[in-house]
Structure formats: structure tokens, C-alpha cells
Short mmCIF file of C-alpha atoms in Angstrom, two decimals:
data_model
loop_
_atom_site.label_atom_id
_atom_site.label_comp_id
_atom_site.label_asym_id
_atom_site.label_seq_id
_atom_site.Cartn_x
_atom_site.Cartn_y
_atom_site.Cartn_z
CA MET A 3 0.00 0.00 0.00
CA ARG A 4 1.25 3.47 -0.80
CA VAL A 5 1.96 6.21 1.73
CA SER A 6 -1.03 7.51 3.63
CA SER A 7 -3.60 5.24 5.24
CA PHE A 8 -4.52 7.26 8.34
CA PHE A 9 -1.85 9.80 8.72
CA LEU A 10 0.09 7.33 10.81
CA PRO A 11 -2.07 7.61 13.63
CA LEU A 12 -2.62 10.71 14.79
CA PHE A 13 -2.87 11.17 18.15
CA ALA A 14 -4.03 24.06 33.47
CA THR A 15 -4.86 27.30 31.77
CA SER A 16 -2.24 30.00 32.28
CA ILE A 17 -2.55 33.76 32.62
CA VAL A 18 0.28 34.01 30.10
CA GLY A 19 -1.96 32.39 27.50
CA GLN A 20 -4.60 35.05 28.11
CA LEU A 21 -2.02 37.80 27.67
CA TYR A 22 -1.08 36.42 24.26
CA ALA A 23 -4.61 35.60 23.17
CA SER A 24 -5.60 38.82 21.46
CA ASN A 25 -2.37 39.25 19.49
CA ALA A 26 -2.04 35.56 18.56
CA THR A 27 -5.65 35.32 17.52
CA THR A 28 -5.49 38.26 15.17
CA LYS A 29 -2.51 36.72 13.42
CA ASN A 30 -4.07 33.26 13.22
CA HIS A 31 -7.34 34.59 11.86
CA ALA A 32 -5.49 36.38 9.07
CA GLN A 33 -3.95 33.08 7.97
CA ARG A 34 -5.11 29.64 6.97
CA PRO A 35 -7.31 27.66 9.35
CA ASN A 36 -6.04 25.77 12.36
CA ILE A 37 -6.81 22.05 12.74
CA VAL A 38 -7.38 20.12 15.97
CA PHE A 39 -7.70 16.33 15.81
CA ILE A 40 -9.09 14.37 18.77
CA LEU A 41 -8.27 10.68 18.30
CA THR A 42 -9.69 8.17 20.76
CA ASP A 43 -8.62 4.53 20.98
CA ASP A 44 -11.02 1.64 20.24
CA GLN A 45 -14.16 3.77 20.41
CA ASP A 46 -17.24 2.11 18.94
CA VAL A 47 -20.22 3.41 17.01
CA HIS A 48 -22.51 0.38 17.17
CA LEU A 49 -22.42 0.00 20.95
CA HIS A 50 -23.64 3.63 21.12
CA SER A 51 -20.68 5.14 23.00
CA LEU A 52 -21.36 8.58 21.51
CA ASP A 53 -24.79 8.62 23.16
CA TYR A 54 -23.07 8.82 26.55
CA LEU A 55 -20.84 11.80 25.75
CA PRO A 56 -23.01 14.91 26.23
CA LEU A 57 -20.15 17.38 25.79
CA VAL A 58 -19.04 15.77 22.52
CA LYS A 59 -22.65 16.13 21.44
CA LYS A 60 -22.79 19.78 22.53
CA HIS A 61 -19.58 20.88 20.84
CA LEU A 62 -19.22 18.50 17.90
CA ARG A 63 -22.34 16.55 16.92
CA ASP A 64 -24.66 19.55 17.39
CA GLN A 65 -22.24 21.98 15.76
CA GLY A 66 -20.68 19.81 13.07
CA THR A 67 -21.26 17.05 10.54
CA SER A 68 -21.26 13.34 11.45
CA PHE A 69 -20.09 10.85 8.83
CA THR A 70 -22.05 7.67 9.54
CA ASN A 71 -20.29 5.53 6.92
CA HIS A 72 -16.72 6.17 8.02
CA TYR A 73 -14.46 3.11 8.21
CA CYS A 74 -11.01 2.12 9.35
CA THR A 75 -8.94 0.04 6.96
CA VAL A 76 -6.78 -1.82 9.48
CA ASN A 77 -8.66 -2.52 12.71
CA VAL A 78 -5.98 -2.81 15.33
CA THR A 79 -4.95 -0.14 17.79
CA ASP A 80 -2.62 2.50 16.38
CA VAL A 81 -0.09 0.28 14.68
CA GLY A 82 0.75 3.13 12.40
CA PRO A 83 -1.19 1.60 9.51
CA PRO A 84 -0.04 0.38 7.10
CA TYR A 85 3.44 0.21 8.57
CA GLY A 86 3.20 -1.78 11.80
CA GLY A 87 4.58 0.33 14.64
CA TYR A 88 7.45 2.69 15.34
CA PRO A 89 10.44 0.44 14.48
CA LYS A 90 9.07 -0.37 11.04
CA PHE A 91 8.06 3.26 10.52
CA ILE A 92 11.69 4.21 11.08
CA SER A 93 13.21 1.32 9.11
CA GLN A 94 11.19 2.22 6.03
CA GLY A 95 12.40 5.82 6.09
CA LEU A 96 9.01 7.36 6.77
CA ASN A 97 10.09 9.66 9.58
CA ASP A 98 10.86 12.38 7.02
CA ASN A 99 7.81 11.79 4.81
CA TRP A 100 4.50 11.93 6.61
CA LEU A 101 1.71 14.33 7.47
CA PRO A 102 3.27 16.58 10.15
CA VAL A 103 6.40 17.01 8.01
CA TRP A 104 4.25 17.97 5.02
CA LEU A 105 2.24 20.42 7.14
CA GLN A 106 5.40 22.09 8.40
CA SER A 107 6.55 22.49 4.80
CA HIS A 108 3.33 24.45 4.21
CA GLY A 109 4.02 26.83 7.07
CA TYR A 110 2.18 25.12 9.93
CA ASN A 111 3.28 24.55 13.49
CA THR A 112 2.47 20.99 14.54
CA TYR A 113 1.73 19.55 17.99
CA TYR A 114 0.89 16.10 19.34
CA THR A 115 0.14 14.56 22.70
CA GLY A 116 -1.01 11.07 23.69
CA LYS A 117 -0.59 7.70 21.98
CA LEU A 118 1.26 7.77 18.68
CA PHE A 119 2.60 4.32 17.71
CA ASN A 120 2.69 0.83 19.10
CA SER A 121 6.26 -0.17 20.04
CA HIS A 122 7.18 3.47 20.58
CA ASN A 123 8.81 2.97 23.95
CA ILE A 124 11.08 4.23 26.69
CA THR A 125 14.17 2.73 25.04
CA ASN A 126 13.71 3.65 21.36
CA TYR A 127 11.96 7.04 21.61
CA ASN A 128 15.25 8.79 20.78
CA SER A 129 16.50 6.32 18.16
CA PRO A 130 15.66 8.55 16.41
CA PHE A 131 13.20 11.08 17.78
CA VAL A 132 9.92 11.40 15.88
CA ASN A 133 10.19 14.09 13.23
CA GLY A 134 7.61 16.66 12.26
CA PHE A 135 6.40 18.23 15.49
CA THR A 136 7.02 21.72 16.79
CA SER A 137 6.28 20.37 20.25
CA SER A 138 5.11 16.99 21.48
CA ASP A 139 4.31 14.93 24.58
CA PHE A 140 4.06 11.25 23.67
CA LEU A 141 2.78 8.33 25.70
CA LEU A 142 5.36 5.54 25.60
CA ASP A 143 5.30 1.77 25.99
CA PRO A 144 5.33 -0.25 28.17
CA TYR A 145 3.21 2.24 30.13
CA THR A 146 0.92 3.39 27.32
CA TYR A 147 -2.21 1.51 28.39
CA TYR A 148 -1.80 1.75 32.14
CA TYR A 149 -4.45 4.27 33.11
CA LYS A 150 -2.81 5.25 36.39
CA THR A 151 0.90 4.92 35.60
CA PRO A 152 1.39 6.63 32.22
CA ALA A 153 4.81 7.59 30.88
CA PHE A 154 5.00 10.80 28.83
CA GLN A 155 8.01 12.02 26.89
CA HIS A 156 8.14 15.77 26.11
CA ASN A 157 10.06 16.98 23.05
CA LYS A 158 13.61 15.63 23.55
CA ASP A 159 13.41 15.21 27.31
CA PRO A 160 13.62 11.76 28.91
CA PRO A 161 10.35 9.95 29.71
CA VAL A 162 8.59 10.63 33.01
CA VAL A 163 6.43 7.97 34.67
CA SER A 164 3.54 9.49 36.62
CA ASN A 165 2.52 7.00 39.28
CA GLY A 166 -1.02 7.56 40.46
CA SER A 167 -1.90 10.15 37.80
CA TYR A 168 -4.87 9.49 35.54
CA THR A 169 -3.74 9.25 31.93
CA THR A 170 -6.62 11.10 30.25
CA ASP A 171 -6.41 13.99 32.71
CA LEU A 172 -2.70 14.29 31.98
CA THR A 173 -3.41 14.13 28.24
CA ALA A 174 -5.94 16.94 28.70
CA GLU A 175 -3.45 19.10 30.61
CA LYS A 176 -0.83 18.57 27.93
CA THR A 177 -3.37 19.25 25.15
CA PHE A 178 -4.31 22.56 26.74
CA ALA A 179 -0.66 23.53 27.25
CA LEU A 180 0.15 22.79 23.60
CA LEU A 181 -2.88 24.82 22.50
CA GLU A 182 -1.70 27.80 24.56
CA GLU A 183 1.75 27.42 23.01
CA ALA A 184 0.26 27.26 19.51
CA ALA A 185 -1.80 30.39 20.13
CA GLU A 186 1.35 32.40 20.90
CA SER A 187 2.73 31.91 17.38
CA ASP A 188 1.86 33.84 14.27
CA LYS A 189 1.67 30.53 12.37
CA PRO A 190 -1.46 28.42 11.93
CA PHE A 191 -1.31 25.10 13.75
CA PHE A 192 -2.19 21.42 13.64
CA LEU A 193 -2.78 19.83 17.05
CA VAL A 194 -3.52 16.17 17.82
CA SER A 195 -4.85 15.00 21.17
CA ALA A 196 -4.83 11.19 21.39
CA PRO A 197 -6.09 9.84 24.75
CA ILE A 198 -6.05 6.06 25.19
CA ALA A 199 -9.69 5.71 26.32
CA PRO A 200 -11.61 3.51 25.99
CA HIS A 201 -8.80 1.04 25.23
CA ALA A 202 -8.37 -1.83 27.71
CA ASN A 203 -5.98 -1.44 30.62
CA GLY A 204 -2.44 -2.78 30.96
CA ARG A 205 -0.83 -5.31 28.64
CA LEU A 206 -1.93 -8.58 27.08
CA PRO A 207 -4.33 -10.14 27.83
CA PHE A 208 -5.56 -6.73 29.06
CA SER A 209 -8.21 -5.96 31.66
CA ALA A 210 -11.20 -3.64 31.46
CA PRO A 211 -10.55 0.10 31.09
CA VAL A 212 -10.07 2.08 34.30
CA PRO A 213 -12.25 5.17 34.74
CA ALA A 214 -11.25 8.25 36.69
CA ASP A 215 -12.33 7.93 40.31
CA ARG A 216 -14.97 10.61 39.84
CA HIS A 217 -16.67 8.47 37.17
CA LYS A 218 -16.35 4.99 38.67
CA ASP A 219 -19.98 4.71 39.82
CA LEU A 220 -21.71 5.86 36.63
CA PHE A 221 -24.05 3.70 34.53
CA LYS A 222 -24.51 1.05 37.23
CA ASP A 223 -27.53 -0.61 35.63
CA LEU A 224 -26.51 -0.23 32.00
CA LYS A 225 -26.15 -3.34 29.83
CA LEU A 226 -24.74 -4.04 26.40
CA PRO A 227 -27.23 -3.59 23.54
CA ARG A 228 -28.93 -6.97 23.04
CA THR A 229 -28.79 -6.88 19.25
CA ASN A 230 -29.64 -9.84 17.00
CA ASN A 231 -25.99 -10.83 16.84
CA PHE A 232 -25.37 -10.58 20.60
CA ASN A 233 -24.41 -13.99 22.01
CA PRO A 234 -26.70 -15.75 19.51
CA ASP A 235 -28.19 -19.18 20.17
CA VAL A 236 -27.03 -20.31 16.73
CA PRO A 237 -23.33 -19.78 15.88
CA SER A 238 -22.70 -16.95 13.42
CA GLY A 239 -19.73 -15.60 11.53
CA ALA A 240 -17.06 -17.75 9.90
CA SER A 241 -13.64 -19.26 10.55
CA TRP A 242 -12.75 -19.38 14.26
CA VAL A 243 -15.64 -17.06 15.14
CA LYS A 244 -18.20 -19.67 14.13
CA ARG A 245 -16.59 -22.18 16.49
CA LEU A 246 -17.07 -20.03 19.60
CA ASP A 247 -19.25 -21.36 22.41
CA LYS A 248 -22.33 -19.50 23.58
CA GLN A 249 -21.42 -17.29 26.51
CA ASN A 250 -22.87 -18.24 29.88
CA GLU A 251 -24.46 -15.85 32.37
CA SER A 252 -21.18 -15.11 34.19
CA VAL A 253 -19.45 -14.16 30.95
CA VAL A 254 -22.34 -11.94 29.86
CA GLU A 255 -22.35 -10.17 33.23
CA TYR A 256 -18.58 -9.64 32.98
CA ASN A 257 -18.99 -8.22 29.47
CA ASP A 258 -21.72 -5.85 30.67
CA GLU A 259 -19.34 -4.49 33.31
CA PHE A 260 -16.52 -4.25 30.73
CA TYR A 261 -18.91 -2.17 28.62
CA ARG A 262 -19.78 0.10 31.54
CA LYS A 263 -16.09 0.67 32.27
CA ARG A 264 -15.49 1.65 28.65
CA LEU A 265 -18.20 4.29 28.91
CA ARG A 266 -16.90 5.48 32.27
CA SER A 267 -13.38 5.82 30.88
CA LEU A 268 -14.73 7.99 28.05
CA GLN A 269 -16.16 10.56 30.46
CA ALA A 270 -12.72 12.10 30.99
CA VAL A 271 -12.42 12.38 27.19
CA ASP A 272 -15.77 14.18 27.18
CA GLU A 273 -14.35 16.64 29.72
CA LEU A 274 -11.17 17.03 27.64
CA VAL A 275 -13.32 18.02 24.66
CA ASP A 276 -15.20 20.57 26.77
CA GLY A 277 -11.98 22.09 28.08
CA LEU A 278 -10.54 22.27 24.60
CA PHE A 279 -13.54 24.16 23.23
CA GLU A 280 -13.57 26.51 26.22
CA ARG A 281 -9.98 27.45 25.45
CA LEU A 282 -10.48 27.72 21.69
CA GLU A 283 -13.32 30.14 22.37
CA ARG A 284 -11.42 32.13 25.00
CA LEU A 285 -8.45 32.46 22.67
CA ASN A 286 -10.82 33.55 19.88
CA LEU A 287 -9.58 30.69 17.68
CA LEU A 288 -12.77 28.67 17.37
CA ASP A 289 -14.20 30.33 14.26
CA ASN A 290 -11.01 29.66 12.29
CA THR A 291 -10.37 26.10 13.47
CA TYR A 292 -11.45 22.73 12.09
CA ILE A 293 -12.00 20.15 14.82
CA ILE A 294 -11.98 16.46 13.82
CA TYR A 295 -13.09 13.67 16.17
CA SER A 296 -12.49 10.02 15.35
CA SER A 297 -11.12 6.69 16.60
CA ASP A 298 -8.49 4.33 15.23
CA ASN A 299 -10.95 1.39 15.08
CA GLY A 300 -14.21 0.19 16.62
CA PHE A 301 -14.94 -2.56 19.13
CA HIS A 302 -17.11 -5.59 19.78
CA ILE A 303 -18.29 -7.16 23.04
CA GLY A 304 -20.44 -10.26 22.78
CA GLN A 305 -21.50 -9.92 19.16
CA HIS A 306 -21.17 -13.29 17.38
CA ARG A 307 -20.23 -14.68 20.85
CA LEU A 308 -16.94 -12.77 20.68
CA PRO A 309 -15.06 -11.68 23.81
CA PRO A 310 -14.09 -7.99 23.98
CA GLY A 311 -11.91 -7.09 20.99
CA LYS A 312 -11.65 -5.24 17.70
CA SER A 313 -9.90 -7.27 15.04
CA CYS A 314 -12.77 -8.66 12.94
CA ALA A 315 -14.35 -7.35 9.76
CA TYR A 316 -17.78 -6.88 11.33
CA GLU A 317 -19.42 -3.46 11.48
CA GLU A 318 -18.81 -3.08 15.21
CA ASP A 319 -15.05 -3.18 14.57
CA ILE A 320 -14.62 -1.26 11.34
CA ASN A 321 -17.33 1.45 11.36
CA VAL A 322 -15.94 4.26 13.52
CA PRO A 323 -16.89 7.78 14.60
CA LEU A 324 -16.02 10.73 12.39
CA ILE A 325 -17.30 14.18 13.27
CA ILE A 326 -15.98 17.40 11.74
CA ARG A 327 -16.73 20.95 12.86
CA GLY A 328 -15.31 24.12 11.40
CA PRO A 329 -15.62 26.95 8.88
CA GLY A 330 -18.30 26.15 6.28
CA VAL A 331 -19.25 22.82 7.89
CA SER A 332 -22.98 22.29 8.42
CA PRO A 333 -24.02 22.16 12.09
CA ASN A 334 -26.15 19.33 13.47
CA SER A 335 -25.80 17.45 10.19
CA THR A 336 -25.36 13.83 9.18
CA THR A 337 -24.14 12.37 5.90
CA ASN A 338 -23.96 8.78 4.66
CA ILE A 339 -21.20 9.25 2.09
CA VAL A 340 -18.55 6.52 2.28
CA THR A 341 -15.24 7.64 3.81
CA THR A 342 -12.19 5.93 5.31
CA HIS A 343 -9.10 6.74 7.34
CA THR A 344 -7.15 6.83 4.07
CA ASP A 345 -9.11 10.01 3.27
CA LEU A 346 -8.05 11.93 6.37
CA ALA A 347 -4.59 13.09 5.30
CA PRO A 348 -5.88 14.31 1.90
CA THR A 349 -8.74 16.08 3.69
CA ILE A 350 -6.39 17.85 6.08
CA LEU A 351 -4.19 19.03 3.21
CA LYS A 352 -7.28 20.31 1.42
CA MET A 353 -8.35 22.19 4.57
CA ILE A 354 -5.10 24.17 4.51
CA GLY A 355 -5.23 24.78 0.76
CA ALA A 356 -2.33 22.46 -0.06
CA PRO A 357 -2.30 20.28 -3.19
CA THR A 358 -2.96 16.56 -2.96
CA ARG A 359 -0.16 14.05 -3.39
CA PRO A 360 0.14 11.41 -6.14
CA ASP A 361 1.02 8.70 -3.60
CA PHE A 362 -2.24 9.00 -1.65
CA ASP A 363 -4.65 6.06 -1.55
CA GLY A 364 -7.52 8.26 -0.37
CA SER A 365 -9.10 11.50 -1.51
CA PRO A 366 -10.40 14.62 0.24
CA ILE A 367 -13.71 14.22 2.06
CA PRO A 368 -16.37 16.77 1.09
CA ILE A 369 -16.95 18.56 4.38
CA HIS A 370 -18.58 21.85 3.45
CA THR A 371 -22.30 22.35 3.04
CA ASP A 372 -22.06 23.19 -0.67
CA GLU A 373 -19.95 20.08 -1.36
CA LEU A 374 -22.32 17.75 0.46
CA THR A 375 -25.37 19.13 -1.33
CA SER A 376 -23.81 19.06 -4.78
CA SER A 377 -24.71 16.42 -7.34
CA LYS A 378 -21.30 14.69 -7.09
CA ARG A 379 -21.27 13.74 -3.40
CA ARG A 380 -18.51 11.15 -3.99
CA GLN A 381 -21.04 8.74 -5.47
CA ALA A 382 -18.20 7.05 -7.33
CA GLN A 383 -16.68 5.99 -4.02
CA GLU A 384 -18.81 3.21 -2.61
CA HIS A 385 -16.35 0.64 -1.31
CA VAL A 386 -13.94 0.24 1.59
CA ASN A 387 -11.09 -2.26 1.77
CA VAL A 388 -10.34 -3.70 5.22
CA GLU A 389 -7.60 -6.19 6.03
CA TYR A 390 -6.00 -7.86 9.01
CA TRP A 391 -2.80 -9.89 9.11
CA GLY A 392 -2.00 -11.90 12.20
CA LEU A 393 -3.58 -13.37 15.30
CA GLY A 394 -6.98 -12.57 16.75
CA ILE A 395 -6.37 -11.45 20.32
CA GLY A 396 -9.31 -11.10 22.68
CA GLU A 397 -9.35 -9.00 25.83
CA GLY A 398 -10.52 -9.55 29.38
CA THR A 399 -10.84 -12.47 31.77
CA PHE A 400 -12.80 -14.74 29.44
CA SER A 401 -10.83 -14.17 26.22
CA GLY A 402 -9.51 -17.74 26.36
CA ASP A 403 -6.10 -19.30 25.88
CA LYS A 404 -6.35 -19.96 22.16
CA VAL A 405 -5.06 -17.28 19.80
CA PRO A 406 -6.48 -18.02 16.34
CA ASN A 407 -5.20 -17.00 12.93
CA ASN A 408 -7.31 -13.93 12.17
CA THR A 409 -5.91 -13.05 8.74
CA TYR A 410 -8.51 -11.91 6.23
CA LYS A 411 -9.33 -9.39 3.54
CA SER A 412 -12.71 -7.74 3.41
CA VAL A 413 -14.62 -5.25 1.31
CA ARG A 414 -17.63 -3.13 2.31
CA VAL A 415 -19.75 -1.89 -0.58
CA ILE A 416 -22.38 0.78 0.12
CA GLY A 417 -24.51 2.17 -2.67
CA ALA A 418 -25.38 5.82 -3.10
CA ASP A 419 -28.21 6.84 -0.76
CA GLY A 420 -28.24 3.35 0.71
CA ALA A 421 -29.37 1.48 -2.40
CA TYR A 422 -27.36 -1.56 -1.28
CA SER A 423 -25.01 -2.48 1.56
CA LEU A 424 -22.78 -5.55 1.26
CA SER A 425 -19.98 -7.05 3.31
CA TYR A 426 -17.69 -9.68 1.80
CA THR A 427 -14.77 -11.27 3.67
CA VAL A 428 -12.26 -13.93 2.63
CA TRP A 429 -10.40 -15.59 5.49
CA CYS A 430 -6.86 -16.94 5.14
CA GLU A 431 -7.99 -20.44 6.07
CA GLY A 432 -10.49 -20.45 3.21
CA ASP A 433 -13.86 -19.39 4.65
CA HIS A 434 -15.92 -16.75 2.87
CA GLU A 435 -18.61 -14.47 4.31
CA LEU A 436 -21.14 -12.43 2.33
CA TYR A 437 -23.84 -10.37 4.04
CA ASP A 438 -26.59 -8.17 2.67
CA LEU A 439 -26.61 -5.68 5.52
CA LEU A 440 -29.85 -4.08 4.37
CA ALA A 441 -31.69 -7.35 4.89
CA ASP A 442 -29.44 -8.57 7.71
CA PRO A 443 -27.97 -5.53 9.53
CA ALA A 444 -26.47 -7.63 12.32
CA GLY A 445 -24.60 -9.93 9.92
CA THR A 446 -26.00 -13.13 11.38
CA GLY A 447 -26.64 -14.89 8.08
CA GLU A 448 -30.33 -15.12 8.94
CA ASP A 449 -31.78 -12.81 6.30
#
């Protein structure tokens, strides 16, 4: 695959910031727009996580456009698709040829905090340092997914492990500090905030996410959506999925609590979003800033009898949030045009008025009201390619000891205005799956 895919995954208020606000804002408003990207980790659409984020709704869904047919193309947490983590990213010479480097060449300051790559760790972070950022504060392995012992590495300083600090709150603090720094410059900026929520906690086999203490008692009676494909009586899916046993009551109860902890962990992200918008407004940057909200991949819990995880080609895993707010973007709007993570880098370059690149797999997403109401509406783009190479790793107590071969290639085909909706997957071991998702939205094979 050529360069692009995602853009190789993205990603306390001071009086000083207020002193700079008026001057910095005037300069930023006279230039090209700023871009803020909020990238969560493993956030679902089909388990309705967005319904439990009132501040995301207030600032983004109600004031921007939601793209309901947005898909990831490699559904595994922030591997740096299509490259496979930081060491391979470096070995292939991509450190000098990716989105933040391109943005800097077009006159932008660039900032990043949170999770960047898998295998970006406390021993290789400086071998070499990541290129392309004016300032950065990266989460590093092996502490990346420990909610209360994160390790952050600022610019070229050594990593600092923060025992007892909640990772999303630290990510929020660092996001706000980078925003204040960006506002002081006369250059437009690109800022990524990449909290780990609602990813599972720790390391393999992972445990449920850990919420902030202030959120630990929320949603006590909430249960997973009991959709047609939830723990079905008749096996569904293909390959190793079809061989899964029906989950007993103890497993279902565990999965319900895993689900509640995911939603609880997202509440700190909701607060991060609120704090970000408060500062954008105070700094008078909001009207000239695009804000993008998405996730690296989706998530399943109990569908097709699966334990918690994200590596299958089912809608729960590959259909992910995408919300965009900014200049010329319709508020409180929804579109069903087909988009993928491969389209994000081209879209960001279009936002800043930069030309597209011949090595892109994707193309710019129409985000403005006039584009979305025009006759074109990307009707020629109706398919999404999804692939996974490697083992299928479940999460949580009941994920099991077996680690199956999960290699497959899949294609989603969605007709203009919903005329048809098909999912076709070929597994490495030879099984094929074909679903008409208009007749069988849950993909159970019982249409």
C-alpha cells in the first residue's frame, strides 16, 4: 500500500496564554485555518458510546457534521497503519515523509500529545526522535495503556512515569498547554490530542478500562445492547468465530461491566473536549479552526459470541466515529457518504489549501455544506477495503487461551443513498462471508 492510510495515527490554563490571546488570535485569523484532531482509541459506534458523551454532542455533533459511513482500513490499535509500529516506521524511512512534516513544509506549526505508535517505547523514543512536530508529549510503551501509571516524553526530554496520575487527565493538561503554546505563534497550527480511552488497561491479555475515580460509579444498571448478533443461540460468523461457544451468564455479566467501564473511561475524554472548546473560544480561535473527532478502530463485546476485541471485519469493529466541525461545515448534520481513514490526510491538506499528493490512496472528504449538497457527493466511491494480518487477540478475563489466525481481507460496498449495503470477507484459512446488511444488519446470516 502506498503512503497515507490514516496519517500514521494521529494522536491548566495559564494567565500568560490570556495575555497572548488577542495578538495571537489576530494573526491566526489572518492566515489559513487551524486544525485540531481528537483521536480516541477503540471507540465504537454500534455500541452507542457517543450517546453517553453529552459534551461531545454539545460541541461537535450539534455543531458539526457526522459521517455515519466512516471506516477504518486496518482494525488494530494505532499500529501506524499500514506500517506496523514505530520500528518499522523508522526502518522504512518514513520519519521524514508523513503528514506533520508535510504540514510544516506548508508553514504550519504541529503539535501532538497522547498515543502515537505501538512499540514506541522508553528505550527507542530517541533512536531517532519522531520528526515533524514543533512540540510533542508522547505516551510511551510499556506504560501506554496503564491508566494510572502513564509515561509521557516531552520533546527531547527523557520519559517521566507518573505513578497515580490518571492518563486522560494528563493528556488533557498537555493538550491545553500545547494549544496555549500554539496560540502564541503567528503561524497556523495542527494539534492532535490522542487519549487512550476507551482502550483496555495494561498489557496482554488486558483488563477492562479504568475510569477516573470521579466516574467509577456511573451507569450502574446499563447493559450491552442486546442486538440480534449478541451472544446468539445459533453460531454466526465464519472461521474461528463460528466455532465459539455460547457465553454463559457469568461471561455476559462480565462483558456488561466491561462495557460500563469503557463508557466510564470515556467521560474524561468528554471533559477534555469541553476544556478544549472553552480554550479555543477564550483564545478567539474557534471560528477559524477545524475540529476532527475520530477513533483508530471500533470494538465488539459479545457480538457473534466474541469476547471484547476489535480485530474482525464486522461493522462493530470497522465502522468508527467521524465528526468534523469548522468553517463552512454544516451544524447538526449527518451524511452517509462513504469515507475511510485513508481520506483523512488528503482532507487535512485540502483544509489548509495544499495540493494533494500522487502517492495518496484516499481523496479529500467533502466537508462543506455546498460540497455535500452538490450532485457529485462522492457517489463514485462506494467501497472500503479492510484487512488484518495476524492473530486474533481477545481481551478480558474470558478471552480464552487460544489465539487463532485472524488473517482476512474484506470489502464493504455501500450504494449511493443506501441502495445496497454488502460485506464480503475472505479468510486466510479459506472461509468466505457475504452479508446483505440491508436485509441482515447484524450480519447473522439469517436474512
